[in-house]
Amino acid sequence: MRGIATNTAISRRTFVAGALATVGTSTARAAVTDASGRAISAPKKVARVFPAGPPAAILLYTLAPDLLLGWPRANRPEECAYMLPDLCARPEVGRITGRGNTANLESVLALKPDLILDVGSTSTTFVSLAERVQQQTGIPYALLDGRFDAIPATYRKLGELISRQDEGEKFARYADDTLKTINGRTAAIAPSNRPRVYYARGPRGLITGLGGSITPAARAD
């Protein structure tokens, strides 16, 4: 389970500045509903997205890397070996959610994002966080479902939010076909005959990911 950013207090002057900056962005289009059912009034053209945590950064990197403002944590050289060099080198911007959150709202406002993206649990705890950050910054804050079996729907929703429905649908179909293939192949194997897998996560691989938990899919850091 992720933590919640505690440094969310901003001055009246900063709030007003953020609200005015938001008004100056592209005209808002019809509201898009995020995975929690909240109406998100994202601008017609989304050009800058702040990832609230690592799962959001990775999801955006796969679909629309050009929109990614930076990473919650600077990538290590060994990680960059598997990524586009110019994208991997983008700056560390901190994070709003998760353990050791490092981004306060003033630093988020300074980056002038068109959208804040969070991927993970859509429980009331995180809906409350999204509402609070959105109210204090004036920046649309979308919360998407981080469950493994929700990947197709999450890609479609992200495509809708950033006005890239065709790309979102392409990724969604690929994810859907992959899940169907895996489930089809394993369905014929009795649970007792299936290989057992230990899932380790975290920067050092010392954290256990539990089966059925949202943590391995969406709350790793």
PDB file of N, CA, C and O in Angstrom, residues 107-160:
ATOM      1  N   SER A 107       6.480  22.283  -6.184  1.00  0.00           N
ATOM      2  CA  SER A 107       7.385  21.784  -7.221  1.00  0.00           C
ATOM      3  C   SER A 107       6.605  21.223  -8.397  1.00  0.00           C
ATOM      4  O   SER A 107       7.041  21.331  -9.553  1.00  0.00           O
ATOM      5  N   VAL A 108       5.438  20.639  -8.126  1.00  0.00           N
ATOM      6  CA  VAL A 108       4.595  20.140  -9.211  1.00  0.00           C
ATOM      7  C   VAL A 108       4.091  21.312 -10.059  1.00  0.00           C
ATOM      8  O   VAL A 108       4.140  21.272 -11.294  1.00  0.00           O
ATOM      9  N   LEU A 109       3.624  22.361  -9.407  1.00  0.00           N
ATOM     10  CA  LEU A 109       3.124  23.537 -10.116  1.00  0.00           C
ATOM     11  C   LEU A 109       4.212  24.182 -10.977  1.00  0.00           C
ATOM     12  O   LEU A 109       3.940  24.662 -12.080  1.00  0.00           O
ATOM     13  N   ALA A 110       5.432  24.168 -10.483  1.00  0.00           N
ATOM     14  CA  ALA A 110       6.530  24.804 -11.216  1.00  0.00           C
ATOM     15  C   ALA A 110       6.781  24.124 -12.559  1.00  0.00           C
ATOM     16  O   ALA A 110       7.282  24.763 -13.496  1.00  0.00           O
ATOM     17  N   LEU A 111       6.420  22.843 -12.681  1.00  0.00           N
ATOM     18  CA  LEU A 111       6.626  22.103 -13.929  1.00  0.00           C
ATOM     19  C   LEU A 111       5.505  22.338 -14.936  1.00  0.00           C
ATOM     20  O   LEU A 111       5.600  21.914 -16.085  1.00  0.00           O
ATOM     21  N   LYS A 112       4.426  22.974 -14.504  1.00  0.00           N
ATOM     22  CA  LYS A 112       3.293  23.325 -15.360  1.00  0.00           C
ATOM     23  C   LYS A 112       2.734  22.138 -16.161  1.00  0.00           C
ATOM     24  O   LYS A 112       2.608  22.206 -17.390  1.00  0.00           O
ATOM     25  N   PRO A 113       2.387  21.062 -15.480  1.00  0.00           N
ATOM     26  CA  PRO A 113       1.807  19.928 -16.210  1.00  0.00           C
ATOM     27  C   PRO A 113       0.367  20.209 -16.626  1.00  0.00           C
ATOM     28  O   PRO A 113      -0.338  20.992 -15.987  1.00  0.00           O
ATOM     29  N   ASP A 114      -0.047  19.580 -17.712  1.00  0.00           N
ATOM     30  CA  ASP A 114      -1.439  19.660 -18.145  1.00  0.00           C
ATOM     31  C   ASP A 114      -2.289  18.625 -17.418  1.00  0.00           C
ATOM     32  O   ASP A 114      -3.512  18.753 -17.358  1.00  0.00           O
ATOM     33  N   LEU A 115      -1.622  17.591 -16.901  1.00  0.00           N
ATOM     34  CA  LEU A 115      -2.329  16.476 -16.271  1.00  0.00           C
ATOM     35  C   LEU A 115      -1.415  15.804 -15.259  1.00  0.00           C
ATOM     36  O   LEU A 115      -0.214  15.661 -15.501  1.00  0.00           O
ATOM     37  N   ILE A 116      -1.981  15.417 -14.115  1.00  0.00           N
ATOM     38  CA  ILE A 116      -1.289  14.554 -13.154  1.00  0.00           C
ATOM     39  C   ILE A 116      -1.881  13.167 -13.308  1.00  0.00           C
ATOM     40  O   ILE A 116      -3.097  12.993 -13.271  1.00  0.00           O
ATOM     41  N   LEU A 117      -1.011  12.176 -13.497  1.00  0.00           N
ATOM     42  CA  LEU A 117      -1.466  10.807 -13.734  1.00  0.00           C
ATOM     43  C   LEU A 117      -1.044   9.901 -12.588  1.00  0.00           C
ATOM     44  O   LEU A 117       0.125   9.870 -12.199  1.00  0.00           O
ATOM     45  N   ASP A 118      -2.000   9.155 -12.056  1.00  0.00           N
ATOM     46  CA  ASP A 118      -1.722   8.174 -11.003  1.00  0.00           C
ATOM     47  C   ASP A 118      -2.293   6.835 -11.441  1.00  0.00           C
ATOM     48  O   ASP A 118      -3.382   6.776 -12.022  1.00  0.00           O
ATOM     49  N   VAL A 119      -1.566   5.768 -11.173  1.00  0.00           N
ATOM     50  CA  VAL A 119      -2.009   4.424 -11.547  1.00  0.00           C
ATOM     51  C   VAL A 119      -1.870   3.515 -10.340  1.00  0.00           C
ATOM     52  O   VAL A 119      -0.793   3.421  -9.750  1.00  0.00           O
ATOM     53  N   GLY A 120      -2.950   2.850  -9.966  1.00  0.00           N
ATOM     54  CA  GLY A 120      -2.893   1.954  -8.814  1.00  0.00           C
ATOM     55  C   GLY A 120      -4.272   1.684  -8.258  1.00  0.00           C
ATOM     56  O   GLY A 120      -5.229   1.473  -8.996  1.00  0.00           O
ATOM     57  N   SER A 121      -4.386   1.736  -6.952  1.00  0.00           N
ATOM     58  CA  SER A 121      -5.663   1.500  -6.288  1.00  0.00           C
ATOM     59  C   SER A 121      -6.609   2.668  -6.540  1.00  0.00           C
ATOM     60  O   SER A 121      -6.199   3.831  -6.570  1.00  0.00           O
ATOM     61  N   THR A 122      -7.876   2.350  -6.716  1.00  0.00           N
ATOM     62  CA  THR A 122      -8.892   3.386  -6.893  1.00  0.00           C
ATOM     63  C   THR A 122      -9.809   3.449  -5.668  1.00  0.00           C
ATOM     64  O   THR A 122     -10.954   3.888  -5.772  1.00  0.00           O
ATOM     65  N   SER A 123      -9.292   3.040  -4.521  1.00  0.00           N
ATOM     66  CA  SER A 123     -10.082   3.077  -3.293  1.00  0.00           C
ATOM     67  C   SER A 123     -10.325   4.521  -2.861  1.00  0.00           C
ATOM     68  O   SER A 123      -9.712   5.461  -3.376  1.00  0.00           O
ATOM     69  N   THR A 124     -11.198   4.686  -1.889  1.00  0.00           N
ATOM     70  CA  THR A 124     -11.568   6.023  -1.429  1.00  0.00           C
ATOM     71  C   THR A 124     -10.372   6.812  -0.903  1.00  0.00           C
ATOM     72  O   THR A 124     -10.336   8.040  -1.009  1.00  0.00           O
ATOM     73  N   THR A 125      -9.387   6.110  -0.343  1.00  0.00           N
ATOM     74  CA  THR A 125      -8.197   6.790   0.174  1.00  0.00           C
ATOM     75  C   THR A 125      -7.485   7.564  -0.927  1.00  0.00           C
ATOM     76  O   THR A 125      -7.112   8.731  -0.764  1.00  0.00           O
ATOM     77  N   PHE A 126      -7.337   6.931  -2.072  1.00  0.00           N
ATOM     78  CA  PHE A 126      -6.591   7.549  -3.161  1.00  0.00           C
ATOM     79  C   PHE A 126      -7.453   8.488  -3.990  1.00  0.00           C
ATOM     80  O   PHE A 126      -6.944   9.416  -4.616  1.00  0.00           O
ATOM     81  N   VAL A 127      -8.748   8.255  -3.983  1.00  0.00           N
ATOM     82  CA  VAL A 127      -9.662   9.219  -4.597  1.00  0.00           C
ATOM     83  C   VAL A 127      -9.605  10.525  -3.810  1.00  0.00           C
ATOM     84  O   VAL A 127      -9.566  11.618  -4.397  1.00  0.00           O
ATOM     85  N   SER A 128      -9.551  10.420  -2.496  1.00  0.00           N
ATOM     86  CA  SER A 128      -9.468  11.602  -1.644  1.00  0.00           C
ATOM     87  C   SER A 128      -8.183  12.379  -1.910  1.00  0.00           C
ATOM     88  O   SER A 128      -8.187  13.616  -1.984  1.00  0.00           O
ATOM     89  N   LEU A 129      -7.079  11.651  -2.068  1.00  0.00           N
ATOM     90  CA  LEU A 129      -5.804  12.292  -2.371  1.00  0.00           C
ATOM     91  C   LEU A 129      -5.882  13.023  -3.708  1.00  0.00           C
ATOM     92  O   LEU A 129      -5.440  14.167  -3.834  1.00  0.00           O
ATOM     93  N   ALA A 130      -6.446  12.355  -4.706  1.00  0.00           N
ATOM     94  CA  ALA A 130      -6.570  12.962  -6.041  1.00  0.00           C
ATOM     95  C   ALA A 130      -7.401  14.236  -5.987  1.00  0.00           C
ATOM     96  O   ALA A 130      -7.044  15.261  -6.584  1.00  0.00           O
ATOM     97  N   GLU A 131      -8.501  14.178  -5.269  1.00  0.00           N
ATOM     98  CA  GLU A 131      -9.375  15.345  -5.151  1.00  0.00           C
ATOM     99  C   GLU A 131      -8.656  16.497  -4.471  1.00  0.00           C
ATOM    100  O   GLU A 131      -8.773  17.661  -4.879  1.00  0.00           O
ATOM    101  N   ARG A 132      -7.910  16.189  -3.416  1.00  0.00           N
ATOM    102  CA  ARG A 132      -7.236  17.231  -2.661  1.00  0.00           C
ATOM    103  C   ARG A 132      -6.148  17.908  -3.493  1.00  0.00           C
ATOM    104  O   ARG A 132      -6.039  19.136  -3.526  1.00  0.00           O
ATOM    105  N   VAL A 133      -5.341  17.090  -4.171  1.00  0.00           N
ATOM    106  CA  VAL A 133      -4.267  17.656  -4.991  1.00  0.00           C
ATOM    107  C   VAL A 133      -4.847  18.473  -6.139  1.00  0.00           C
ATOM    108  O   VAL A 133      -4.366  19.562  -6.456  1.00  0.00           O
ATOM    109  N   GLN A 134      -5.896  17.955  -6.766  1.00  0.00           N
ATOM    110  CA  GLN A 134      -6.521  18.680  -7.872  1.00  0.00           C
ATOM    111  C   GLN A 134      -7.094  20.009  -7.409  1.00  0.00           C
ATOM    112  O   GLN A 134      -6.964  21.039  -8.088  1.00  0.00           O
ATOM    113  N   GLN A 135      -7.722  20.010  -6.251  1.00  0.00           N
ATOM    114  CA  GLN A 135      -8.317  21.248  -5.723  1.00  0.00           C
ATOM    115  C   GLN A 135      -7.247  22.273  -5.380  1.00  0.00           C
ATOM    116  O   GLN A 135      -7.409  23.467  -5.633  1.00  0.00           O
ATOM    117  N   GLN A 136      -6.130  21.819  -4.817  1.00  0.00           N
ATOM    118  CA  GLN A 136      -5.092  22.742  -4.373  1.00  0.00           C
ATOM    119  C   GLN A 136      -4.222  23.264  -5.510  1.00  0.00           C
ATOM    120  O   GLN A 136      -3.634  24.338  -5.398  1.00  0.00           O
ATOM    121  N   THR A 137      -4.129  22.526  -6.606  1.00  0.00           N
ATOM    122  CA  THR A 137      -3.266  22.948  -7.712  1.00  0.00           C
ATOM    123  C   THR A 137      -4.038  23.472  -8.909  1.00  0.00           C
ATOM    124  O   THR A 137      -3.492  24.216  -9.723  1.00  0.00           O
ATOM    125  N   GLY A 138      -5.291  23.055  -9.067  1.00  0.00           N
ATOM    126  CA  GLY A 138      -6.047  23.401 -10.259  1.00  0.00           C
ATOM    127  C   GLY A 138      -5.658  22.567 -11.466  1.00  0.00           C
ATOM    128  O   GLY A 138      -6.079  22.851 -12.588  1.00  0.00           O
ATOM    129  N   ILE A 139      -4.859  21.522 -11.263  1.00  0.00           N
ATOM    130  CA  ILE A 139      -4.407  20.653 -12.347  1.00  0.00           C
ATOM    131  C   ILE A 139      -5.253  19.377 -12.350  1.00  0.00           C
ATOM    132  O   ILE A 139      -5.405  18.737 -11.306  1.00  0.00           O
ATOM    133  N   PRO A 140      -5.807  18.961 -13.488  1.00  0.00           N
ATOM    134  CA  PRO A 140      -6.579  17.720 -13.553  1.00  0.00           C
ATOM    135  C   PRO A 140      -5.735  16.544 -13.058  1.00  0.00           C
ATOM    136  O   PRO A 140      -4.573  16.402 -13.456  1.00  0.00           O
ATOM    137  N   TYR A 141      -6.311  15.708 -12.210  1.00  0.00           N
ATOM    138  CA  TYR A 141      -5.604  14.572 -11.600  1.00  0.00           C
ATOM    139  C   TYR A 141      -6.408  13.316 -11.906  1.00  0.00           C
ATOM    140  O   TYR A 141      -7.509  13.126 -11.402  1.00  0.00           O
ATOM    141  N   ALA A 142      -5.873  12.457 -12.776  1.00  0.00           N
ATOM    142  CA  ALA A 142      -6.574  11.237 -13.185  1.00  0.00           C
ATOM    143  C   ALA A 142      -6.034  10.031 -12.437  1.00  0.00           C
ATOM    144  O   ALA A 142      -4.818   9.845 -12.322  1.00  0.00           O
ATOM    145  N   LEU A 143      -6.939   9.213 -11.951  1.00  0.00           N
ATOM    146  CA  LEU A 143      -6.590   8.002 -11.219  1.00  0.00           C
ATOM    147  C   LEU A 143      -7.025   6.797 -12.051  1.00  0.00           C
ATOM    148  O   LEU A 143      -8.214   6.616 -12.327  1.00  0.00           O
ATOM    149  N   LEU A 144      -6.056   5.962 -12.462  1.00  0.00           N
ATOM    150  CA  LEU A 144      -6.344   4.794 -13.285  1.00  0.00           C
ATOM    151  C   LEU A 144      -6.098   3.506 -12.515  1.00  0.00           C
ATOM    152  O   LEU A 144      -5.302   3.460 -11.579  1.00  0.00           O
ATOM    153  N   ASP A 145      -6.774   2.449 -12.939  1.00  0.00           N
ATOM    154  CA  ASP A 145      -6.731   1.156 -12.267  1.00  0.00           C
ATOM    155  C   ASP A 145      -5.408   0.450 -12.554  1.00  0.00           C
ATOM    156  O   ASP A 145      -5.035   0.243 -13.710  1.00  0.00           O
ATOM    157  N   GLY A 146      -4.687   0.081 -11.504  1.00  0.00           N
ATOM    158  CA  GLY A 146      -3.393  -0.566 -11.671  1.00  0.00           C
ATOM    159  C   GLY A 146      -3.417  -2.076 -11.585  1.00  0.00           C
ATOM    160  O   GLY A 146      -2.355  -2.705 -11.624  1.00  0.00           O
ATOM    161  N   ARG A 147      -4.593  -2.684 -11.495  1.00  0.00           N
ATOM    162  CA  ARG A 147      -4.647  -4.144 -11.421  1.00  0.00           C
ATOM    163  C   ARG A 147      -4.172  -4.766 -12.728  1.00  0.00           C
ATOM    164  O   ARG A 147      -4.395  -4.229 -13.804  1.00  0.00           O
ATOM    165  N   PHE A 148      -3.548  -5.930 -12.626  1.00  0.00           N
ATOM    166  CA  PHE A 148      -2.987  -6.595 -13.801  1.00  0.00           C
ATOM    167  C   PHE A 148      -4.055  -6.864 -14.851  1.00  0.00           C
ATOM    168  O   PHE A 148      -3.840  -6.613 -16.046  1.00  0.00           O
ATOM    169  N   ASP A 149      -5.210  -7.370 -14.422  1.00  0.00           N
ATOM    170  CA  ASP A 149      -6.244  -7.715 -15.400  1.00  0.00           C
ATOM    171  C   ASP A 149      -6.982  -6.488 -15.934  1.00  0.00           C
ATOM    172  O   ASP A 149      -7.825  -6.606 -16.820  1.00  0.00           O
ATOM    173  N   ALA A 150      -6.656  -5.316 -15.419  1.00  0.00           N
ATOM    174  CA  ALA A 150      -7.285  -4.081 -15.897  1.00  0.00           C
ATOM    175  C   ALA A 150      -6.416  -3.351 -16.918  1.00  0.00           C
ATOM    176  O   ALA A 150      -6.789  -2.269 -17.379  1.00  0.00           O
ATOM    177  N   ILE A 151      -5.276  -3.937 -17.294  1.00  0.00           N
ATOM    178  CA  ILE A 151      -4.351  -3.261 -18.206  1.00  0.00           C
ATOM    179  C   ILE A 151      -5.022  -2.812 -19.503  1.00  0.00           C
ATOM    180  O   ILE A 151      -4.835  -1.663 -19.925  1.00  0.00           O
ATOM    181  N   PRO A 152      -5.813  -3.660 -20.180  1.00  0.00           N
ATOM    182  CA  PRO A 152      -6.450  -3.200 -21.422  1.00  0.00           C
ATOM    183  C   PRO A 152      -7.324  -1.962 -21.213  1.00  0.00           C
ATOM    184  O   PRO A 152      -7.229  -0.983 -21.965  1.00  0.00           O
ATOM    185  N   ALA A 153      -8.165  -2.000 -20.184  1.00  0.00           N
ATOM    186  CA  ALA A 153      -9.045  -0.864 -19.909  1.00  0.00           C
ATOM    187  C   ALA A 153      -8.245   0.377 -19.527  1.00  0.00           C
ATOM    188  O   ALA A 153      -8.614   1.511 -19.873  1.00  0.00           O
ATOM    189  N   THR A 154      -7.142   0.177 -18.830  1.00  0.00           N
ATOM    190  CA  THR A 154      -6.314   1.304 -18.405  1.00  0.00           C
ATOM    191  C   THR A 154      -5.652   1.979 -19.605  1.00  0.00           C
ATOM    192  O   THR A 154      -5.571   3.216 -19.676  1.00  0.00           O
ATOM    193  N   TYR A 155      -5.192   1.194 -20.567  1.00  0.00           N
ATOM    194  CA  TYR A 155      -4.619   1.785 -21.782  1.00  0.00           C
ATOM    195  C   TYR A 155      -5.676   2.571 -22.560  1.00  0.00           C
ATOM    196  O   TYR A 155      -5.402   3.653 -23.095  1.00  0.00           O
ATOM    197  N   ARG A 156      -6.871   2.029 -22.626  1.00  0.00           N
ATOM    198  CA  ARG A 156      -7.934   2.754 -23.338  1.00  0.00           C
ATOM    199  C   ARG A 156      -8.249   4.073 -22.640  1.00  0.00           C
ATOM    200  O   ARG A 156      -8.449   5.103 -23.283  1.00  0.00           O
ATOM    201  N   LYS A 157      -8.300   4.030 -21.334  1.00  0.00           N
ATOM    202  CA  LYS A 157      -8.622   5.244 -20.580  1.00  0.00           C
ATOM    203  C   LYS A 157      -7.514   6.285 -20.708  1.00  0.00           C
ATOM    204  O   LYS A 157      -7.782   7.480 -20.870  1.00  0.00           O
ATOM    205  N   LEU A 158      -6.249   5.838 -20.666  1.00  0.00           N
ATOM    206  CA  LEU A 158      -5.150   6.775 -20.830  1.00  0.00           C
ATOM    207  C   LEU A 158      -5.178   7.393 -22.219  1.00  0.00           C
ATOM    208  O   LEU A 158      -4.976   8.600 -22.380  1.00  0.00           O
ATOM    209  N   GLY A 159      -5.439   6.577 -23.239  1.00  0.00           N
ATOM    210  CA  GLY A 159      -5.536   7.102 -24.595  1.00  0.00           C
ATOM    211  C   GLY A 159      -6.609   8.164 -24.716  1.00  0.00           C
ATOM    212  O   GLY A 159      -6.434   9.182 -25.409  1.00  0.00           O
ATOM    213  N   GLU A 160      -7.720   7.942 -24.018  1.00  0.00           N
ATOM    214  CA  GLU A 160      -8.810   8.918 -24.034  1.00  0.00           C
ATOM    215  C   GLU A 160      -8.395  10.208 -23.329  1.00  0.00           C
ATOM    216  O   GLU A 160      -8.690  11.312 -23.805  1.00  0.00           O
TER     217      GLU A 160
END
